[in-house]
CSV table of C-alpha atoms in Angstrom, one decimal:
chain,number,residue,atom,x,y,z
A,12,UNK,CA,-6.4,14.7,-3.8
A,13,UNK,CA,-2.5,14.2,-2.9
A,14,UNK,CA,-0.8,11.5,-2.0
A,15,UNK,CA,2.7,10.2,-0.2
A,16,UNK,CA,4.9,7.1,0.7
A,17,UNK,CA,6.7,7.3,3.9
A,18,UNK,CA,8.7,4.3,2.5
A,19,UNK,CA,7.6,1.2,1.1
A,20,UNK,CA,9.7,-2.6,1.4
A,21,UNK,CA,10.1,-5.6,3.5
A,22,UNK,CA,11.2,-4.1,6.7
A,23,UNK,CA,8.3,-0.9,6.5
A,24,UNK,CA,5.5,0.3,5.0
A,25,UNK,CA,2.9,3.9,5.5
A,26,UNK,CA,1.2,5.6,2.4
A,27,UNK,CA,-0.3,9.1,3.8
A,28,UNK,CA,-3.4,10.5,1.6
A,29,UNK,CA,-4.4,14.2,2.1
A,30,UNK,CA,-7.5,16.0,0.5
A,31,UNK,CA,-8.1,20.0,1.4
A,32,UNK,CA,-9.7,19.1,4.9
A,33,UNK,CA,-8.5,15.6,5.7
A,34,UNK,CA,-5.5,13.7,6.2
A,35,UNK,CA,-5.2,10.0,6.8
A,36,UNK,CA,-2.5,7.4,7.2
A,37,UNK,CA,-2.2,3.9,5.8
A,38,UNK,CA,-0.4,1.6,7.8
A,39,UNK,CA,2.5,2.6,9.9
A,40,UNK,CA,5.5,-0.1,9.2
A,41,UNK,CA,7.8,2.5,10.9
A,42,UNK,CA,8.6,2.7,14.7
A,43,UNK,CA,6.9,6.3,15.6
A,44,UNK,CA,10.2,8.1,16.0
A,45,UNK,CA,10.9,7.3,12.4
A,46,UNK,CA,7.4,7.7,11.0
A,47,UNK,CA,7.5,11.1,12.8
A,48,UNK,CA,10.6,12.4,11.1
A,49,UNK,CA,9.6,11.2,7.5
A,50,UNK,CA,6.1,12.8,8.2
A,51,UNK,CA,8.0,16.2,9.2
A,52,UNK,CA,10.2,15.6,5.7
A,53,UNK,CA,6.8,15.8,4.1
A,54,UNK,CA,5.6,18.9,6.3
A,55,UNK,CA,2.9,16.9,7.4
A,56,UNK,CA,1.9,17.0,11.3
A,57,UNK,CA,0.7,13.7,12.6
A,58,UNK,CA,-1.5,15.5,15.1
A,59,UNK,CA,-4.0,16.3,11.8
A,60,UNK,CA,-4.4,13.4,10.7
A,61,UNK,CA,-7.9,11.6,10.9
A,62,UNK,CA,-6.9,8.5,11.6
A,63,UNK,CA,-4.7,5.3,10.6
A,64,UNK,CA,-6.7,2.4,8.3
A,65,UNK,CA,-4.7,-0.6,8.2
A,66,UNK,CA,-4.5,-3.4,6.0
A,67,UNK,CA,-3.2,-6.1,8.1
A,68,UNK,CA,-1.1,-7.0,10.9
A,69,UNK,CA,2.2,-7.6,9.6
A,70,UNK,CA,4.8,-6.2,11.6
A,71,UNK,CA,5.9,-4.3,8.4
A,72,UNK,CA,2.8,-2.8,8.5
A,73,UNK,CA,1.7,-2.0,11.8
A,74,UNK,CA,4.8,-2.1,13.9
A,75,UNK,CA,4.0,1.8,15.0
A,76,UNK,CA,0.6,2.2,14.8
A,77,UNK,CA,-0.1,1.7,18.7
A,78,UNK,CA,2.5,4.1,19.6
A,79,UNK,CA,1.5,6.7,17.0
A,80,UNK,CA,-2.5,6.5,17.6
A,81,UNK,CA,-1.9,6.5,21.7
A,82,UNK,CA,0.7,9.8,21.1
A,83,UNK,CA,-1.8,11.8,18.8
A,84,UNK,CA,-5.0,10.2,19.9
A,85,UNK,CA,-5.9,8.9,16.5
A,86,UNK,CA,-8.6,6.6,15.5
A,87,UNK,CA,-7.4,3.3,14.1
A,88,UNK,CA,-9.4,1.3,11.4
A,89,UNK,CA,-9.2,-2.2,10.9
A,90,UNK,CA,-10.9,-5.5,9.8
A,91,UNK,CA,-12.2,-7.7,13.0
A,92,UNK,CA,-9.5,-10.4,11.7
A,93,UNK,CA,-6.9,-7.7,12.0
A,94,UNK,CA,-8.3,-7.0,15.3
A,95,UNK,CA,-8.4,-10.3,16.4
A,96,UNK,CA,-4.7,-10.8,15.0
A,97,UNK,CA,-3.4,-8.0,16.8
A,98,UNK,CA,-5.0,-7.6,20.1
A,99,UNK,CA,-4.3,-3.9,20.1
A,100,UNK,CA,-4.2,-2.1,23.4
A,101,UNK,CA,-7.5,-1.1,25.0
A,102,UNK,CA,-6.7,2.5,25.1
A,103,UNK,CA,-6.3,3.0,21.5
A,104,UNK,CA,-10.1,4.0,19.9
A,105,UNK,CA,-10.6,1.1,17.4
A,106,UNK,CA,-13.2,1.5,14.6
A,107,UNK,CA,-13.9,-2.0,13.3
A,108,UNK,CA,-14.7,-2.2,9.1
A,109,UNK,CA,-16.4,-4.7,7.2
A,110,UNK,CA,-14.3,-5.9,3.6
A,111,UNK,CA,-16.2,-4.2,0.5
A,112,UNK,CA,-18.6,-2.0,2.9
A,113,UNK,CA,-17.8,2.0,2.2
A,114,UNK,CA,-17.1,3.8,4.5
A,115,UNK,CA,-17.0,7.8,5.0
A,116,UNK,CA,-13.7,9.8,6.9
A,117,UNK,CA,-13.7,13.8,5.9
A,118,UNK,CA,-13.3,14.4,2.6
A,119,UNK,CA,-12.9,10.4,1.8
A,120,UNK,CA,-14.8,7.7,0.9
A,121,UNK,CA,-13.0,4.7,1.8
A,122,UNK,CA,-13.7,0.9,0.5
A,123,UNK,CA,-11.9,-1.8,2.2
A,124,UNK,CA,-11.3,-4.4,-0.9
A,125,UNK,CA,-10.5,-8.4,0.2
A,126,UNK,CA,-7.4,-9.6,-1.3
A,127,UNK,CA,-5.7,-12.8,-0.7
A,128,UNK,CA,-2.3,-12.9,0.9
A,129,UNK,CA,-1.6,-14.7,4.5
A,130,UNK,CA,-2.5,-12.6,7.2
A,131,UNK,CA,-6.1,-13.1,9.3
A,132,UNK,CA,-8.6,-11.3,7.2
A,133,UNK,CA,-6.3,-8.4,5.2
A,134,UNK,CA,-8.0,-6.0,2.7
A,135,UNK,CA,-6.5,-2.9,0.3
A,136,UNK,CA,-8.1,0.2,-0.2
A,137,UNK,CA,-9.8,2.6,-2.6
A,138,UNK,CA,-9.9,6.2,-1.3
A,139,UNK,CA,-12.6,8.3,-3.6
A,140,UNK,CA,-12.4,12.2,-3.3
A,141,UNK,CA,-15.3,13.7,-4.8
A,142,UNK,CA,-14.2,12.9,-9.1
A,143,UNK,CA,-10.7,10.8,-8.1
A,144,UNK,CA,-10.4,7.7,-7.4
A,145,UNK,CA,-6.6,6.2,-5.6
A,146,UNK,CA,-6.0,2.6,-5.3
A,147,UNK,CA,-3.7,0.8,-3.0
A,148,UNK,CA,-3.0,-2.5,-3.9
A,149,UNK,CA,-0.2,-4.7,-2.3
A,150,UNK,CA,0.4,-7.5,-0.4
A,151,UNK,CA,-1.4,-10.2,-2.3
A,152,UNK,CA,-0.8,-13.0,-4.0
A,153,UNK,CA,-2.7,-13.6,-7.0
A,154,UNK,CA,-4.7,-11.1,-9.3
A,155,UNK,CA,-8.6,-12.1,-8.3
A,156,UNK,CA,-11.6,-11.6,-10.7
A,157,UNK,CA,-12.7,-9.5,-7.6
A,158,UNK,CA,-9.4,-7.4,-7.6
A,159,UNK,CA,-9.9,-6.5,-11.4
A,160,UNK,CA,-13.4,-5.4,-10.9
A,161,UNK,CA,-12.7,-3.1,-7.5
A,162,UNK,CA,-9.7,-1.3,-9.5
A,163,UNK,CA,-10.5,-0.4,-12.4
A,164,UNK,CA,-11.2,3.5,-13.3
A,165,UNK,CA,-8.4,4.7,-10.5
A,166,UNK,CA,-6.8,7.9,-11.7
A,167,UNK,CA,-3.7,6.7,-9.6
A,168,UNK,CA,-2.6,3.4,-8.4
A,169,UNK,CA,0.1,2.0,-5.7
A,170,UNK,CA,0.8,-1.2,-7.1
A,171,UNK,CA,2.7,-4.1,-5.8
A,172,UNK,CA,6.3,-4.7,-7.4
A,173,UNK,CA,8.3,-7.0,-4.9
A,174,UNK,CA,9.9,-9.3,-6.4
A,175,UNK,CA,11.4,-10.5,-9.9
A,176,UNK,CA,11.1,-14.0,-10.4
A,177,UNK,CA,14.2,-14.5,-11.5
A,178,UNK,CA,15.6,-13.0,-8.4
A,179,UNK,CA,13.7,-14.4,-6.1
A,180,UNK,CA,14.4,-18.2,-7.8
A,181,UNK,CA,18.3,-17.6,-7.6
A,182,UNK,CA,18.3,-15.1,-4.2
A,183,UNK,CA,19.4,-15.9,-1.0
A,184,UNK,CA,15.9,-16.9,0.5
A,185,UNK,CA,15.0,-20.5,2.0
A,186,UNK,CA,12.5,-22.5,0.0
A,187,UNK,CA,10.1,-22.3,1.7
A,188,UNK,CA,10.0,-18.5,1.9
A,189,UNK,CA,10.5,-18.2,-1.8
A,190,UNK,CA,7.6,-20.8,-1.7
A,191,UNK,CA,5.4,-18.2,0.2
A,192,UNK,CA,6.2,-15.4,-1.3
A,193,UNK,CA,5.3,-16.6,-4.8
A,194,UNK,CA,2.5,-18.7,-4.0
A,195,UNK,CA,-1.2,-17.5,-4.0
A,196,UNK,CA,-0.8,-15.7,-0.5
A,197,UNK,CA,1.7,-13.9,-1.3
A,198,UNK,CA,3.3,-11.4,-3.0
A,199,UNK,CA,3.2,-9.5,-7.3
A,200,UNK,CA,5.8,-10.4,-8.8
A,201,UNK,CA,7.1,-7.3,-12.3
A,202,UNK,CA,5.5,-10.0,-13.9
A,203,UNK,CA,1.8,-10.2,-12.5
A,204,UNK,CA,2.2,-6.2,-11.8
A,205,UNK,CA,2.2,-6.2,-16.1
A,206,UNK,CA,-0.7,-8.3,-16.4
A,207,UNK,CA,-3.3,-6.4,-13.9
A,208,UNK,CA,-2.0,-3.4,-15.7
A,209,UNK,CA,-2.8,-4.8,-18.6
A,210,UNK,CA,-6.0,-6.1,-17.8
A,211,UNK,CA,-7.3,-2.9,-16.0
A,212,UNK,CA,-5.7,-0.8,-18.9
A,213,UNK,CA,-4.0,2.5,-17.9
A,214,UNK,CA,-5.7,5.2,-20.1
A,215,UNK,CA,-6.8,7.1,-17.1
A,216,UNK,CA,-4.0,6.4,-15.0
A,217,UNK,CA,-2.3,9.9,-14.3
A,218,UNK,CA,-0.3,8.3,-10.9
A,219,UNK,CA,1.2,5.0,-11.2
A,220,UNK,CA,3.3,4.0,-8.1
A,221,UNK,CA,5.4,0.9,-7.8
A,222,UNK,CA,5.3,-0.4,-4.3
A,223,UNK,CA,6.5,-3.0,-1.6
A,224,UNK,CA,9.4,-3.8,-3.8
A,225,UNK,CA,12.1,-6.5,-2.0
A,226,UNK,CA,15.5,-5.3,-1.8
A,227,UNK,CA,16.5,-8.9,-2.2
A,228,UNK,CA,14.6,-10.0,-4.7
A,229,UNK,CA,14.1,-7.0,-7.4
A,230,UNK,CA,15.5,-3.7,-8.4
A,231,UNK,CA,14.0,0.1,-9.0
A,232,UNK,CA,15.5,0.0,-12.8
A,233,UNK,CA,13.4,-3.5,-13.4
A,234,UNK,CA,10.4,-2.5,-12.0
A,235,UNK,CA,10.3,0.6,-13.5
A,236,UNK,CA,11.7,-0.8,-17.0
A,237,UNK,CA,9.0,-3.2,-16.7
A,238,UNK,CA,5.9,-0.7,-16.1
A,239,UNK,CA,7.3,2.1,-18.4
A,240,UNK,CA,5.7,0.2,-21.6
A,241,UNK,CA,2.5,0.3,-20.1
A,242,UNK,CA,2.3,4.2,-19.9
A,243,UNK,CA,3.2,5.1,-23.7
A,244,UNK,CA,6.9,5.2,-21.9
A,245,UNK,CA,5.8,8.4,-20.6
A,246,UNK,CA,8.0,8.8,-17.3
A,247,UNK,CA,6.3,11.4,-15.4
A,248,UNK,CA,3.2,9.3,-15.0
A,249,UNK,CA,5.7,6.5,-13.3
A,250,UNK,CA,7.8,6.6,-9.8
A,251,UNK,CA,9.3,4.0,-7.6
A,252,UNK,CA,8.7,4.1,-3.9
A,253,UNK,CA,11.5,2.7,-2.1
A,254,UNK,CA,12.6,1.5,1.2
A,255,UNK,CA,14.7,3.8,2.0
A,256,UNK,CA,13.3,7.1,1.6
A,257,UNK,CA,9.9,9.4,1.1
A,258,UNK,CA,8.1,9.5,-1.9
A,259,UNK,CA,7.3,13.4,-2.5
A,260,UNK,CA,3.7,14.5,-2.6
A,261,UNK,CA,2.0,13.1,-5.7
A,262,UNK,CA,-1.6,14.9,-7.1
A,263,UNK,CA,-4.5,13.5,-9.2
A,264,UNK,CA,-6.4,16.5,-10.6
């Protein structure tokens, strides 16, 4: 199993996941002429993929999934609140998933995990490939009993990073968007990201990849100063996916 960020922020999000025989997107944050190009960057052809599973319907993480699915006829996998959120266009070949029921794509199987964070009825991911196990885990609020239980034993993780508290406290943001974004629907702060780590423990983590960090409201060097600790500071185990650009192919073997 190998794994990719387009890019990963406030403004866009797309994780792609490849085994020897199947390819899948998760989320597309990116308009398609972008998500295209970073694709290309990472010599994958959107035309192979097996579909797009989504875990919500923020802009940041849908905004080019209709245009990408209707261009390369692709199957698009969803929750029925994400469904019902986004009224996607009739043409499109919707498969509708039900939170913590696994389901199987190719090479994959795929359980949709409930996590709490404000959108209609958003889940994260585990994608299994025969003996490894990737976790994608962003874009929630609080670290669940539920969360700790569906994540442990991954041999990689894409964990949420957005913010430092401090940041966010003294940053440029309204109250009540700092409000949301540290409340119980929102986003991991460094802070919580150490404590599910912790919690989970990281022994058989060979992958560990910080995620949806804010450009606002924290920095690469204090995410990755804060995670570092938790992996014996061994650095290979540890990368930052950023806004700006692709995160190169990762492997779990």
């Amino acid at each position: 199993m190998r794994f990719a960020s387009l890019g990963s922020g406030s403004r866009g999000n797309a994780t792609l996941v490849s085994s020897a025989g199947t390819h899948l997107l998760v989320d597309c944050g990116f308009g398609i002429r972008e998500a295209i190009r970073r694709m290309q960057t990472l010599a994958m052809d959107p035309a192979t993929l097996a579909g797009i599973l989504v875990t919500h319907e923020h802009i940041d993480h849908v905004r080019g999934v209709p245009a990408l699915a209707r261009r390369f006829n692709l199957t698009v996998y969803m929750t029925v609140g994400t469904w019902l959120a986004l009224k996607p266009d009739p043409v499109i070949e919707v498969v509708l998933i039900t939170p913590e029921d696994t389901l199987s794509i190719g090479d994959f199987d795929i359980t949709p995990v409930t996590v709490p964070h404000d959108a209609r009825e958003p889940v994260q991911y585990l994608i299994q490939a025969g003996a490894h196990r990737l976790g994608l885990l962003t874009d929630l609020g609080v670290v669940t009993p539920h969360v700790l239980e569906r994540y442990r034993q991954c041999d990689a993780l894409f964990i949420e990073c957005n913010h430092d508290s401090r940041m966010l406290d003294y940053g440029p943001y309204p109250p009540s968007l700092k409000r949301r974004v540290s409340g119980r629907l929102g986003h991991l702060s460094n802070r919580q990201a150490v404590e599910l780590l912790q919690a989970l423990g990281t022994d058989r983590l060979q992958r560990l990849v910080a995620s949806h960090l804010s450009e606002k409201n924290n920095l690469p060097e204090l995410a990755f100063e804060a995670l570092r600790p938790l992996l014996d500071n061994d650095e290979s185990r540890l990368v930052i996916a950023q806004q700006g650009r692709t995160v190169d192919w990762q492997s779990v073997s």
